[in-house]
Structures are given as structure tokens and as C-alpha cells.
mmCIF file of C-alpha atoms in Angstrom:
data_model
loop_
_atom_site.group_PDB
_atom_site.id
_atom_site.type_symbol
_atom_site.label_atom_id
_atom_site.label_comp_id
_atom_site.label_asym_id
_atom_site.label_seq_id
_atom_site.Cartn_x
_atom_site.Cartn_y
_atom_site.Cartn_z
ATOM 1 C CA UNK A 1336 -0.177 -0.001 -0.090
ATOM 2 C CA UNK A 1337 2.633 2.952 0.279
ATOM 3 C CA UNK A 1338 4.563 2.246 -2.357
ATOM 4 C CA UNK A 1339 1.466 2.051 -4.597
ATOM 5 C CA UNK A 1340 0.918 5.500 -2.973
ATOM 6 C CA UNK A 1341 4.538 6.443 -3.839
ATOM 7 C CA UNK A 1342 3.791 5.103 -7.395
ATOM 8 C CA UNK A 1343 0.894 7.377 -7.299
ATOM 9 C CA UNK A 1344 2.404 10.193 -5.987
ATOM 10 C CA UNK A 1345 4.874 9.655 -9.162
ATOM 11 C CA UNK A 1346 5.782 12.026 -12.201
ATOM 12 C CA UNK A 1347 3.355 14.784 -13.424
ATOM 13 C CA UNK A 1348 1.738 14.163 -17.281
ATOM 14 C CA UNK A 1349 3.497 16.542 -18.970
ATOM 15 C CA UNK A 1350 2.539 19.294 -20.246
ATOM 16 C CA UNK A 1351 1.314 18.758 -23.902
ATOM 17 C CA UNK A 1352 1.179 22.109 -26.490
ATOM 18 C CA UNK A 1353 5.461 21.779 -26.142
ATOM 19 C CA UNK A 1354 7.452 20.975 -29.041
ATOM 20 C CA UNK A 1355 8.372 18.203 -27.310
ATOM 21 C CA UNK A 1356 7.295 16.828 -24.283
ATOM 22 C CA UNK A 1357 9.601 17.382 -21.284
ATOM 23 C CA UNK A 1358 11.203 14.711 -19.688
ATOM 24 C CA UNK A 1359 9.273 12.853 -17.241
ATOM 25 C CA UNK A 1360 11.128 13.103 -13.745
ATOM 26 C CA UNK A 1361 12.601 9.730 -12.299
ATOM 27 C CA UNK A 1362 9.583 7.550 -10.616
ATOM 28 C CA UNK A 1363 9.893 8.261 -6.825
ATOM 29 C CA UNK A 1364 10.301 4.368 -6.183
ATOM 30 C CA UNK A 1365 13.123 4.210 -8.469
ATOM 31 C CA UNK A 1366 14.975 6.920 -6.082
ATOM 32 C CA UNK A 1367 14.213 5.423 -3.046
ATOM 33 C CA UNK A 1368 15.467 2.642 -4.139
ATOM 34 C CA UNK A 1369 18.273 4.065 -5.312
ATOM 35 C CA UNK A 1370 18.637 5.251 -2.087
ATOM 36 C CA UNK A 1371 17.948 2.482 -0.044
ATOM 37 C CA UNK A 1372 19.929 0.309 -1.897
ATOM 38 C CA UNK A 1373 21.464 1.370 -5.144
ATOM 39 C CA UNK A 1374 24.008 3.990 -5.945
ATOM 40 C CA UNK A 1375 23.067 6.560 -3.868
ATOM 41 C CA UNK A 1376 22.990 4.416 -0.640
ATOM 42 C CA UNK A 1377 24.357 6.320 2.138
ATOM 43 C CA UNK A 1378 27.420 4.755 3.659
ATOM 44 C CA UNK A 1379 26.924 4.142 7.184
ATOM 45 C CA UNK A 1380 29.867 4.275 10.070
ATOM 46 C CA UNK A 1381 28.871 0.674 12.111
ATOM 47 C CA UNK A 1382 30.752 1.438 15.456
ATOM 48 C CA UNK A 1383 31.475 -2.276 16.407
ATOM 49 C CA UNK A 1384 31.837 -1.197 19.454
ATOM 50 C CA UNK A 1385 27.576 -1.364 19.942
ATOM 51 C CA UNK A 1386 26.913 -3.390 17.194
ATOM 52 C CA UNK A 1387 24.928 -6.890 19.327
ATOM 53 C CA UNK A 1388 23.329 -4.265 21.896
ATOM 54 C CA UNK A 1389 25.419 -4.548 24.697
ATOM 55 C CA UNK A 1390 28.508 -2.140 24.388
ATOM 56 C CA UNK A 1391 32.144 -3.702 24.684
ATOM 57 C CA UNK A 1392 34.954 -2.696 23.911
ATOM 58 C CA UNK A 1393 36.041 -2.827 20.247
ATOM 59 C CA UNK A 1394 39.107 -5.953 20.133
ATOM 60 C CA UNK A 1395 42.205 -4.764 18.563
ATOM 61 C CA UNK A 1396 43.441 -7.132 15.603
ATOM 62 C CA UNK A 1397 46.192 -8.569 17.928
ATOM 63 C CA UNK A 1398 43.531 -10.263 19.838
ATOM 64 C CA UNK A 1399 41.681 -10.720 17.013
ATOM 65 C CA UNK A 1400 44.112 -12.637 15.362
ATOM 66 C CA UNK A 1401 45.106 -14.716 18.443
ATOM 67 C CA UNK A 1402 41.944 -15.261 18.426
ATOM 68 C CA UNK A 1403 41.563 -16.485 15.811
ATOM 69 C CA UNK A 1404 45.126 -18.882 15.884
ATOM 70 C CA UNK A 1405 44.139 -20.351 19.229
ATOM 71 C CA UNK A 1406 40.140 -21.714 17.472
ATOM 72 C CA UNK A 1407 42.058 -23.139 14.193
ATOM 73 C CA UNK A 1408 42.446 -26.821 13.756
ATOM 74 C CA UNK A 1409 45.818 -26.457 13.439
ATOM 75 C CA UNK A 1410 46.397 -25.504 17.164
ATOM 76 C CA UNK A 1411 44.211 -27.746 18.493
ATOM 77 C CA UNK A 1412 45.274 -30.549 16.991
ATOM 78 C CA UNK A 1413 49.101 -29.604 17.964
ATOM 79 C CA UNK A 1414 47.567 -28.891 21.810
ATOM 80 C CA UNK A 1415 45.678 -32.543 22.103
ATOM 81 C CA UNK A 1416 49.406 -34.018 20.013
ATOM 82 C CA UNK A 1417 51.071 -32.284 22.883
ATOM 83 C CA UNK A 1418 48.471 -33.466 25.080
ATOM 84 C CA UNK A 1419 48.553 -36.935 24.011
ATOM 85 C CA UNK A 1420 52.264 -37.245 24.400
ATOM 86 C CA UNK A 1421 52.237 -36.453 27.998
ATOM 87 C CA UNK A 1422 49.152 -38.510 28.861
ATOM 88 C CA UNK A 1423 50.772 -41.328 26.901
ATOM 89 C CA UNK A 1424 54.460 -40.961 28.706
ATOM 90 C CA UNK A 1425 52.224 -41.252 32.148
ATOM 91 C CA UNK A 1426 50.477 -44.445 31.341
ATOM 92 C CA UNK A 1427 52.911 -46.347 29.971
ATOM 93 C CA UNK A 1428 55.530 -45.776 32.981
ATOM 94 C CA UNK A 1429 52.519 -46.603 34.831
ATOM 95 C CA UNK A 1430 51.508 -49.747 32.926
ATOM 96 C CA UNK A 1431 55.515 -50.305 32.726
ATOM 97 C CA UNK A 1432 55.530 -49.737 36.986
ATOM 98 C CA UNK A 1433 53.017 -52.716 37.422
ATOM 99 C CA UNK A 1434 54.183 -55.138 34.651
ATOM 100 C CA UNK A 1435 56.405 -58.001 35.762
ATOM 101 C CA UNK A 1436 58.576 -58.980 32.395
ATOM 102 C CA UNK A 1437 59.948 -55.198 33.204
ATOM 103 C CA UNK A 1438 63.845 -55.810 33.355
ATOM 104 C CA UNK A 1439 63.464 -59.028 31.586
ATOM 105 C CA UNK A 1440 66.599 -60.333 30.407
ATOM 106 C CA UNK A 1441 65.938 -63.232 27.772
ATOM 107 C CA UNK A 1442 69.941 -64.854 28.442
ATOM 108 C CA UNK A 1443 69.587 -65.565 32.162
ATOM 109 C CA UNK A 1444 65.951 -65.371 33.385
ATOM 110 C CA UNK A 1445 66.231 -66.038 36.738
ATOM 111 C CA UNK A 1446 68.539 -62.831 37.515
ATOM 112 C CA UNK A 1447 66.762 -60.144 38.854
ATOM 113 C CA UNK A 1448 67.198 -56.969 36.743
ATOM 114 C CA UNK A 1449 69.040 -54.309 38.024
ATOM 115 C CA UNK A 1450 67.538 -50.993 38.712
ATOM 116 C CA UNK A 1451 69.195 -49.272 36.236
ATOM 117 C CA UNK A 1452 67.864 -52.030 33.214
ATOM 118 C CA UNK A 1453 64.737 -51.606 35.034
ATOM 119 C CA UNK A 1454 64.625 -47.885 34.047
ATOM 120 C CA UNK A 1455 65.813 -47.271 30.944
ATOM 121 C CA UNK A 1456 62.744 -50.469 29.469
ATOM 122 C CA UNK A 1457 60.093 -48.070 31.637
ATOM 123 C CA UNK A 1458 61.646 -45.061 30.226
ATOM 124 C CA UNK A 1459 61.359 -46.588 26.700
ATOM 125 C CA UNK A 1460 57.635 -48.273 26.902
ATOM 126 C CA UNK A 1461 56.929 -44.891 28.237
ATOM 127 C CA UNK A 1462 58.183 -43.515 25.310
ATOM 128 C CA UNK A 1463 56.819 -45.493 23.179
ATOM 129 C CA UNK A 1464 53.008 -45.322 24.271
ATOM 130 C CA UNK A 1465 53.749 -41.613 24.711
ATOM 131 C CA UNK A 1466 54.215 -41.101 20.564
ATOM 132 C CA UNK A 1467 51.009 -43.524 20.122
ATOM 133 C CA UNK A 1468 48.861 -41.428 22.142
ATOM 134 C CA UNK A 1469 50.311 -38.043 20.518
ATOM 135 C CA UNK A 1470 49.771 -39.507 17.002
ATOM 136 C CA UNK A 1471 46.104 -41.158 17.825
ATOM 137 C CA UNK A 1472 45.312 -37.511 19.591
ATOM 138 C CA UNK A 1473 46.393 -35.220 16.737
ATOM 139 C CA UNK A 1474 44.861 -36.898 14.498
ATOM 140 C CA UNK A 1475 41.391 -37.466 16.295
ATOM 141 C CA UNK A 1476 40.785 -34.044 16.663
ATOM 142 C CA UNK A 1477 42.727 -32.973 13.217
ATOM 143 C CA UNK A 1478 39.586 -34.521 11.600
ATOM 144 C CA UNK A 1479 36.951 -34.001 13.920
ATOM 145 C CA UNK A 1480 38.239 -30.228 13.509
ATOM 146 C CA UNK A 1481 37.892 -30.211 9.854
ATOM 147 C CA UNK A 1482 34.691 -32.239 9.740
ATOM 148 C CA UNK A 1483 32.969 -29.923 12.404
ATOM 149 C CA UNK A 1484 34.420 -27.078 9.977
ATOM 150 C CA UNK A 1485 32.725 -28.995 7.317
ATOM 151 C CA UNK A 1486 29.300 -29.493 8.436
ATOM 152 C CA UNK A 1487 29.292 -26.424 10.339
ATOM 153 C CA UNK A 1488 27.264 -28.311 13.192
ATOM 154 C CA UNK A 1489 28.767 -29.041 16.346
ATOM 155 C CA UNK A 1490 27.102 -32.404 17.400
ATOM 156 C CA UNK A 1491 27.854 -35.848 18.831
ATOM 157 C CA UNK A 1492 27.847 -37.133 15.723
ATOM 158 C CA UNK A 1493 31.367 -34.860 14.642
ATOM 159 C CA UNK A 1494 33.337 -37.207 17.185
ATOM 160 C CA UNK A 1495 32.005 -40.740 15.755
ATOM 161 C CA UNK A 1496 33.049 -39.793 12.226
ATOM 162 C CA UNK A 1497 36.583 -38.331 13.241
ATOM 163 C CA UNK A 1498 36.661 -42.124 15.406
ATOM 164 C CA UNK A 1499 35.897 -44.166 12.175
ATOM 165 C CA UNK A 1500 38.513 -42.101 10.076
ATOM 166 C CA UNK A 1501 40.868 -42.216 13.252
ATOM 167 C CA UNK A 1502 40.332 -46.377 14.183
ATOM 168 C CA UNK A 1503 40.035 -47.228 10.067
ATOM 169 C CA UNK A 1504 43.325 -45.188 9.380
ATOM 170 C CA UNK A 1505 45.265 -47.143 12.079
ATOM 171 C CA UNK A 1506 43.223 -50.219 11.928
ATOM 172 C CA UNK A 1507 43.630 -50.162 7.981
ATOM 173 C CA UNK A 1508 47.633 -50.216 7.953
ATOM 174 C CA UNK A 1509 46.939 -54.290 9.449
ATOM 175 C CA UNK A 1510 44.114 -55.147 6.503
ATOM 176 C CA UNK A 1511 40.923 -54.211 5.236
ATOM 177 C CA UNK A 1512 38.976 -55.722 8.155
ATOM 178 C CA UNK A 1513 41.060 -54.284 11.328
ATOM 179 C CA UNK A 1514 40.770 -51.296 9.602
ATOM 180 C CA UNK A 1515 36.964 -51.718 9.526
ATOM 181 C CA UNK A 1516 37.126 -53.269 13.499
ATOM 182 C CA UNK A 1517 38.946 -49.787 14.448
ATOM 183 C CA UNK A 1518 36.870 -48.392 12.695
ATOM 184 C CA UNK A 1519 33.621 -49.237 15.058
ATOM 185 C CA UNK A 1520 35.475 -49.065 17.808
ATOM 186 C CA UNK A 1521 36.722 -45.982 17.697
ATOM 187 C CA UNK A 1522 34.010 -44.228 16.635
ATOM 188 C CA UNK A 1523 31.786 -46.163 19.670
ATOM 189 C CA UNK A 1524 34.561 -45.485 21.795
ATOM 190 C CA UNK A 1525 33.966 -41.633 21.105
ATOM 191 C CA UNK A 1526 30.203 -41.606 21.336
ATOM 192 C CA UNK A 1527 30.672 -42.559 24.497
ATOM 193 C CA UNK A 1528 33.132 -40.124 26.095
ATOM 194 C CA UNK A 1529 31.187 -37.294 23.855
ATOM 195 C CA UNK A 1530 28.124 -38.679 25.642
ATOM 196 C CA UNK A 1531 29.514 -38.666 29.290
ATOM 197 C CA UNK A 1532 31.288 -35.591 28.251
ATOM 198 C CA UNK A 1533 27.737 -33.703 27.313
ATOM 199 C CA UNK B 688 20.605 -10.913 9.854
ATOM 200 C CA UNK B 689 21.058 -11.577 13.080
ATOM 201 C CA UNK B 690 17.987 -13.379 14.240
ATOM 202 C CA UNK B 691 18.113 -15.072 10.969
ATOM 203 C CA UNK B 692 21.739 -16.341 11.417
ATOM 204 C CA UNK B 693 20.682 -17.321 15.071
ATOM 205 C CA UNK B 694 17.982 -19.002 14.413
ATOM 206 C CA UNK B 695 19.560 -21.258 11.411
ATOM 207 C CA UNK B 696 23.115 -21.230 12.904
ATOM 208 C CA UNK B 697 23.026 -22.149 16.869
ATOM 209 C CA UNK B 698 20.577 -24.610 18.149
ATOM 210 C CA UNK B 699 19.695 -24.079 21.812
ATOM 211 C CA UNK B 700 21.535 -26.458 23.789
ATOM 212 C CA UNK B 701 23.228 -23.987 25.669
ATOM 213 C CA UNK B 702 25.911 -26.195 27.519
ATOM 214 C CA UNK B 703 29.158 -23.812 26.829
ATOM 215 C CA UNK B 704 29.724 -19.800 26.326
ATOM 216 C CA UNK B 705 31.706 -20.122 23.747
ATOM 217 C CA UNK B 706 30.517 -20.313 20.047
ATOM 218 C CA UNK B 707 31.903 -23.273 19.403
ATOM 219 C CA UNK B 708 34.364 -23.836 16.168
ATOM 220 C CA UNK B 709 31.104 -25.385 13.782
ATOM 221 C CA UNK B 710 28.220 -22.755 15.109
ATOM 222 C CA UNK B 711 31.001 -19.817 14.191
ATOM 223 C CA UNK B 712 31.468 -21.386 10.925
ATOM 224 C CA UNK B 713 28.211 -21.441 10.210
ATOM 225 C CA UNK B 714 27.703 -17.508 11.436
ATOM 226 C CA UNK B 715 30.657 -17.020 8.861
ATOM 227 C CA UNK B 716 29.382 -18.347 6.189
ATOM 228 C CA UNK B 717 25.386 -17.570 6.835
ATOM 229 C CA UNK B 718 26.220 -13.346 7.308
ATOM 230 C CA UNK B 719 27.923 -13.306 4.032
ATOM 231 C CA UNK B 720 25.308 -15.439 1.865
ATOM 232 C CA UNK B 721 22.880 -12.895 3.699
ATOM 233 C CA UNK B 722 25.067 -10.294 2.660
ATOM 234 C CA UNK B 723 25.573 -11.264 -1.277
ATOM 235 C CA UNK B 724 21.855 -11.876 -1.357
ATOM 236 C CA UNK B 725 20.852 -8.702 0.107
ATOM 237 C CA UNK B 726 23.537 -6.861 -2.931
ATOM 238 C CA UNK B 727 21.837 -8.601 -5.893
ATOM 239 C CA UNK B 728 18.487 -8.317 -5.074
ATOM 240 C CA UNK B 729 19.487 -4.995 -4.440
ATOM 241 C CA UNK B 730 20.631 -4.596 -7.937
ATOM 242 C CA UNK B 731 18.133 -6.869 -9.688
ATOM 243 C CA UNK B 732 15.199 -4.582 -7.967
ATOM 244 C CA UNK B 733 16.744 -1.337 -9.483
ATOM 245 C CA UNK B 734 17.377 -3.012 -12.456
ATOM 246 C CA UNK B 735 13.714 -3.540 -12.452
ATOM 247 C CA UNK B 736 12.598 0.293 -11.531
ATOM 248 C CA UNK B 737 14.476 1.209 -13.871
ATOM 249 C CA UNK B 738 12.567 -0.655 -17.109
ATOM 250 C CA UNK B 739 9.485 0.214 -15.067
ATOM 251 C CA UNK B 740 10.769 4.275 -15.266
ATOM 252 C CA UNK B 741 11.330 3.345 -18.831
ATOM 253 C CA UNK B 742 7.317 1.784 -19.402
ATOM 254 C CA UNK B 743 6.216 5.018 -17.853
ATOM 255 C CA UNK B 744 7.885 7.583 -19.606
ATOM 256 C CA UNK B 745 6.766 6.448 -22.807
ATOM 257 C CA UNK B 746 3.750 6.027 -21.881
ATOM 258 C CA UNK B 747 3.430 9.645 -20.964
ATOM 259 C CA UNK B 748 4.792 10.432 -23.732
ATOM 260 C CA UNK B 749 2.778 8.632 -26.055
ATOM 261 C CA UNK B 750 -0.384 10.533 -24.416
ATOM 262 C CA UNK B 751 1.369 13.642 -24.769
ATOM 263 C CA UNK B 752 2.124 13.426 -28.103
ATOM 264 C CA UNK B 753 -1.936 11.653 -28.759
#
């Protein structure tokens, strides 16, 4: 209704009887559009501090860059890698502590191992567990981040899909069937963890 | 735009105060699409209104000389 009134108020009919009719002035409708969405719209200075209703201090460029870096997939994967390394190391040393085979010398099975041998064995085992955990953690975190960025949603399916990819990739080195089992197992494990965390 | 993108991208499960990565990616895309659609529609509407203008001018010239 509003637009029709504007169109009706459009240019008065040109005066008859001139050698040539004067050019009709442009429609008010099209002038309105030019000013709203077309060539002649005025640039507005949006103040980012007040956008969003609640005024907050504007973020500096460095702060934005740091926040973007911390939210990136690479940073999350690196964080998971380091965390996995530490956790794997602790886990390896712990399991070596309760394992009776540590320091076992195949040449002389009845000799009690020296403290140095035991420590060396525990260290090696801890390092190997740590590397495995670090790789698995980094892979899982990276795939989960990529899947979440692709889907644009954040729900339980992200961890299940990335668990399947990670488990499948790890198990695939031992054959196709191991890959499928690894996919299913790891997906179920990460779904359980997700359920517990949410 | 805020309402539309919030409705599309942020499901009402409020477990965490921060926007998750998926949600912020979705919001980026939503805003970019909204602005692009706005621009295209503006261009199309101004084009249509120019055509209307031309038509009206021709009608007036027609009635003026008739």
C-alpha cells in the first residue's frame, strides 16, 4: 500500500502543446530504491562496540588474530598432540610399573634386573606409548575439527565420524578387516566419551 | 540478519558459553550469504525499477503527443 502511494505520487503528466514533451522526472519509487539499496545509499559508520546491543570494548587486531589462531584446527591438533604425548608417557610409565616383565633378560631369566635396566625399560615403554597417544590424539582432533568446519554444526556426530576415520586409518595398516573393526571401536569409544562429557 | 542467522546456526543447547567452531563457521557463512543476497536483490530491484521508469516515460510520451 505504501509503495503504491509513492508510485501514484509519481511525476505529473507532461504539459501538452510544447514542441517536445519535457522529460519525465524519475519515479519516486526508483529514487527510493537508489537511496536504499542502489548507487546512492549513504555509507554508514557502524560502531563495532555497540553492534550487538550490549556495548563492549572493540577488539584490537592482535587480539582478533590471536583468537583466530587459537580456534584454528592446526592449533587444536597441536594441543592434542602435546596432551597425548604427556598422557601417553604417564600411562606407559604406570603400566611399566605394574608389569612383571620389565627388565627381563632373555639370556638369564632368573636374574633380578638392576634398577638401571628397569628404569631404562620403563622409559622406553613410556616413550613408545607417548608417541602412539600423541599421534592418535592429533589425528582425532584434526579430523574432528575439519569435519566440524565442513558441517557447520557441533553435535555428537562429529566425534563419531572422526573416530571412525582415525580408527580406520590406524587399523587399515593391518588389513581391511582390522580397519573396519578399528573404525567401529574407536567411533563407539569417542561416542561414549562425548556422551559422558555432554 | 542476526535473528535469521541465530535461528539457523545456533541450536538451543546451552552447555558452553563460547561459540563452538562449527557454530562460528556457520555464522561466517550465513552473514556472507545474507550480504550477497542483499546486494544482488538491490541490483535486481533497481534494474526492475529502471525498466518501470522507461515504460512509464514511454506511456507519458505516448499520451502527451496523442
